[in-house]
Coordinates of C-alpha atoms and ligand atoms in Angstrom, one line a residue:
L212 CA 106.1 50.9 128.1
T213 CA 106.1 49.1 124.7
F214 CA 103.5 46.9 123.0
F215 CA 105.6 43.9 123.6
S216 CA 106.2 44.3 127.3
A217 CA 102.6 45.3 127.9
M218 CA 101.2 42.2 126.3
L219 CA 99.1 40.1 128.6
H220 CA 100.1 36.9 126.9
S221 CA 103.4 36.7 125.1
F222 CA 105.5 34.1 123.5
S223 CA 108.0 34.8 126.2
D224 CA 105.3 33.4 128.7
I225 CA 105.1 30.0 127.0
V226 CA 106.7 27.4 129.4
L227 CA 107.6 24.3 127.5
E228 CA 106.9 20.9 129.0
E229 CA 109.8 18.6 129.7
D230 CA 109.4 16.8 126.4
G231 CA 109.1 20.1 124.5
G232 CA 105.4 20.0 124.5
I233 CA 103.8 23.5 123.7
S234 CA 100.7 24.3 125.7
T235 CA 97.9 24.9 123.3
I236 CA 96.2 27.6 125.4
S237 CA 99.5 29.5 126.0
F238 CA 100.3 29.3 122.3
L239 CA 96.9 30.5 121.2
S240 CA 96.8 33.3 123.8
A241 CA 100.2 34.5 122.6
C242 CA 98.8 34.5 119.0
E243 CA 95.8 36.5 120.2
G244 CA 98.2 39.0 121.8
I245 CA 99.2 40.0 118.3
I246 CA 95.8 41.2 117.2
P247 CA 95.9 44.6 118.9
F248 CA 99.1 45.1 117.0
L249 CA 97.4 44.6 113.8
D250 CA 94.6 46.9 114.9
T251 CA 96.9 49.8 115.9
I252 CA 99.0 49.9 112.8
G253 CA 96.4 48.4 110.5
S254 CA 94.0 50.1 108.1
T255 CA 91.3 48.3 106.3
A256 CA 94.0 46.8 104.1
F257 CA 94.7 44.5 107.0
A258 CA 91.3 43.1 107.3
P259 CA 91.9 39.9 105.2
V260 CA 95.1 39.3 107.1
K261 CA 93.5 39.6 110.4
M262 CA 90.5 37.5 109.4
D263 CA 92.7 34.6 108.2
F264 CA 94.9 34.8 111.3
M265 CA 91.9 34.8 113.7
G266 CA 90.2 32.1 111.7
N267 CA 93.1 29.7 112.3
I268 CA 93.3 30.6 116.0
S269 CA 89.5 29.8 116.3
K270 CA 89.9 26.5 114.5
L271 CA 92.5 25.4 117.0
R272 CA 90.5 26.7 120.0
T273 CA 87.6 24.6 118.8
K274 CA 89.8 21.5 118.4
H275 CA 91.2 22.0 121.9
S276 CA 87.7 22.4 123.4
S277 CA 86.6 19.1 121.9
E278 CA 88.9 17.2 124.2
P279 CA 91.0 19.6 126.4
S280 CA 93.2 17.0 128.2
R281 CA 94.1 15.1 125.0
F282 CA 94.8 18.4 123.2
A283 CA 96.6 20.2 126.0
T284 CA 99.7 20.6 123.7
L285 CA 100.0 21.4 120.1
Q286 CA 101.9 18.1 119.6
G287 CA 98.9 16.2 121.1
I288 CA 96.6 17.7 118.5
L289 CA 99.0 16.8 115.6
H290 CA 99.6 13.3 117.0
Q291 CA 95.9 12.6 117.0
E292 CA 95.4 13.8 113.5
I293 CA 98.4 11.8 112.3
A294 CA 96.9 8.7 114.0
T295 CA 93.5 9.2 112.4
S296 CA 95.0 10.2 109.0
T297 CA 93.1 13.5 109.2
T298 CA 96.0 15.9 108.8
K299 CA 95.1 16.7 105.2
V300 CA 91.3 16.9 105.5
R301 CA 89.6 20.2 105.0
N302 CA 89.8 22.5 108.0
S303 CA 92.1 20.2 109.9
A304 CA 94.0 21.5 112.9
T305 CA 97.3 20.5 111.2
D306 CA 96.4 22.9 108.3
A307 CA 95.3 25.7 110.6
L308 CA 98.6 25.5 112.6
M309 CA 100.6 25.3 109.4
W310 CA 99.3 28.7 108.2
L311 CA 99.4 30.2 111.7
K312 CA 103.2 29.3 112.0
R313 CA 103.9 30.7 108.5
G314 CA 102.3 34.0 109.4
L315 CA 104.2 34.1 112.7
R316 CA 107.4 33.4 110.9
F317 CA 106.6 36.2 108.6
M318 CA 106.1 38.6 111.6
Q319 CA 109.2 37.3 113.3
K320 CA 111.4 37.9 110.2
F321 CA 109.9 41.3 109.6
L322 CA 110.7 42.3 113.2
L323 CA 114.2 41.0 113.0
I324 CA 114.9 42.9 109.8
F325 CA 113.5 46.0 111.5
M326 CA 115.5 45.5 114.6
N327 CA 118.7 45.1 112.5
G328 CA 118.2 48.7 111.4
E329 CA 116.1 48.6 108.3
R330 CA 113.8 51.6 108.4
N331 CA 112.1 51.1 105.0
L332 CA 109.1 49.1 106.2
T333 CA 108.0 48.2 102.6
F334 CA 111.4 46.7 102.0
A335 CA 111.4 44.9 105.3
L336 CA 108.0 43.5 104.7
N337 CA 108.8 42.3 101.2
Q338 CA 112.0 40.7 102.4
A339 CA 110.2 38.8 105.2
Y340 CA 107.4 37.9 102.8
S341 CA 109.8 36.3 100.2
V342 CA 111.2 33.8 102.6
T343 CA 108.0 32.9 104.5
L344 CA 104.6 33.2 102.9
K345 CA 105.3 34.0 99.2
P346 CA 106.3 30.5 98.1
Y347 CA 102.8 29.3 99.0
H348 CA 100.9 32.2 97.5
G349 CA 99.4 32.3 94.0
W350 CA 99.1 35.6 92.1
V351 CA 95.8 36.6 93.7
V352 CA 97.1 36.4 97.3
K353 CA 100.4 38.0 96.2
G354 CA 98.2 40.9 95.0
I355 CA 96.5 41.1 98.4
F356 CA 99.9 41.3 100.1
A357 CA 101.1 44.0 97.7
L358 CA 98.0 46.0 98.6
A359 CA 98.5 45.6 102.3
V360 CA 102.1 46.6 102.0
K361 CA 101.0 49.9 100.4
A362 CA 99.2 50.7 103.7
A363 CA 102.5 50.3 105.7
P364 CA 102.9 53.3 108.0
Y365 CA 105.9 55.6 108.1
P366 CA 108.7 54.3 110.3
N367 CA 108.2 57.0 112.9
N368 CA 104.5 56.2 113.1
F369 CA 105.2 52.6 113.3
I370 CA 107.6 53.1 116.3
K371 CA 105.0 55.4 117.9
A372 CA 102.3 52.8 117.5
L373 CA 104.5 50.4 119.5
A374 CA 104.5 52.6 122.5
T375 CA 101.7 52.1 125.1
N376 CA 101.6 55.9 125.4
P377 CA 102.6 58.0 122.3
D378 CA 104.5 60.4 124.6
H379 CA 106.9 57.6 125.6
A380 CA 108.0 57.4 121.9
Q381 CA 109.4 60.9 122.2
D382 CA 111.8 59.8 124.9
K383 CA 115.5 59.3 123.6
R384 CA 115.7 56.0 125.4
F385 CA 112.5 54.6 123.8
L386 CA 114.0 53.1 120.7
G387 CA 116.7 51.2 122.7
I388 CA 114.0 49.8 125.0
L389 CA 111.8 48.8 122.1
M390 CA 114.7 47.0 120.4
E391 CA 115.3 45.0 123.6
D392 CA 111.7 44.0 123.8
V393 CA 111.7 43.1 120.2
D394 CA 114.8 41.0 120.6
Q395 CA 113.3 39.1 123.6
Y396 CA 110.0 38.6 121.7
T397 CA 111.5 37.4 118.5
T398 CA 113.8 35.0 120.4
A399 CA 110.9 33.5 122.2
M400 CA 109.0 33.2 118.9
D401 CA 112.0 31.5 117.4
V402 CA 112.1 28.8 120.1
V403 CA 108.4 27.9 119.7
L404 CA 108.4 28.1 115.9
N405 CA 111.5 25.9 115.6
I406 CA 109.8 23.2 117.6
V407 CA 106.7 23.3 115.5
D408 CA 108.7 23.5 112.2
N409 CA 110.8 20.5 113.3
F410 CA 107.6 18.5 114.1
Y411 CA 106.1 19.3 110.7
D412 CA 109.4 18.2 109.0
Q413 CA 109.7 15.0 111.1
F414 CA 106.2 13.9 110.3
K415 CA 106.1 15.4 106.7
L416 CA 103.1 17.6 107.5
E417 CA 104.3 20.6 105.6
S418 CA 102.3 21.1 102.4
T419 CA 103.9 22.8 99.3
A420 CA 100.5 23.6 97.8
V421 CA 100.0 27.2 96.5
V422 CA 96.8 28.9 97.5
Ligands
6S8_114 C1 95.8 30.7 103.1 C2 96.2 32.1 103.1 N1 96.7 32.5 104.4 C3 95.1 33.0 102.8 O1 94.6 32.7 101.5 C4 95.6 34.5 102.7 C5 95.0 35.5 103.2 C6 95.3 36.9 103.0 C7 96.8 37.2 103.4 C8 97.4 38.1 102.4 C9 98.9 38.3 102.7 C10 99.4 38.2 104.1 C11 100.7 38.8 104.3 C12 100.8 39.6 105.6 C13 100.6 41.1 105.3 C14 101.1 42.0 106.3 C15 101.4 43.2 105.6 C16 101.5 44.3 106.5 C17 101.6 45.6 105.7 C18 101.6 46.8 106.5 C19 94.6 29.2 104.5 O2 94.8 30.5 104.0 C20 93.8 29.3 105.8 O3 94.6 30.1 106.7 C21 93.6 27.9 106.4 O4 92.8 28.0 107.5 C22 93.0 27.0 105.3 O5 91.6 27.5 105.0 O6 94.0 26.2 101.8 C23 93.7 27.1 104.0 C24 93.1 26.2 102.9 O7 94.0 28.4 103.6 C25 97.9 33.0 104.7 O8 98.8 33.1 103.8 C26 98.3 33.3 106.1 C27 98.5 34.8 106.2 C28 98.9 35.0 107.6 C29 99.3 36.5 107.8 C30 99.5 36.6 109.3 C31 100.1 37.8 109.6 C32 100.8 37.6 110.9 C33 100.5 38.6 111.9 C34 101.2 39.8 111.9 C35 101.9 40.3 110.9 C36 102.6 41.5 111.4 C37 102.9 42.4 110.2 C38 103.7 43.5 110.6 C39 103.2 44.7 109.9 C40 104.0 45.8 110.3 C41 103.6 47.0 109.5 C42 104.7 47.9 109.2

């Protein structure tokens, strides 16, 4: 019925290992599940965002393929780069995951603000951006963001884009169902992102560099 319930691979499907290990494949599949979302609501202004997001997924997929059993969890990948002092090298998996989690946190915050009733999407996007990606962006990238925000759809079109069938969006009950799905989805994202954020804090992997 909604984009979130129809997703083949969602953050809600990620089963954590006993020690909190996050399956690399489940995580990357959940990330890929977001791409059709960018396609439906997106115009060409979204292209750089999508490319960056997909680039990081692909970096992590490549890393995983190089030694699937060792890199079965995201933590396994990070531990290996910590042990080999390669977390900061160009194109490291640590760096790819850092940007991926920042983008996901941006999306999660945006959805939460929307779910709490904010219907001015430009405002919601700016709010989410301020507390997630903005601190790491220099003026050029801030400009790209400002441009993308201008392509934000009208709230009704956004809601319609989140229905698997546009007719469903006309149903009085649709908004309530959508809000439930968004709630479940953002909660599942929160669990996974908190684990990854805590790992980055614990091992001092977060970079404050501005791009
Ligand atoms: C650093 C950086 N990546 C890159 O330079 C930036 C690329 C362009 C991003 C512009 C601003 C993005 C904000 C989101 C805009 C959405 C607006 C919607 C408007 C309608 C890193 O790149 C590389 O990733 C790394 O691999 C390495 O090379 O220094 C490193 C080297 O550089 C970023 O800042 C990551 C941006 C990720 C954005 C992911 C978006 C998440 C997905 C969904 C968002 C859903 C948006 C909801 C829209 C609803 C519309 C109403």
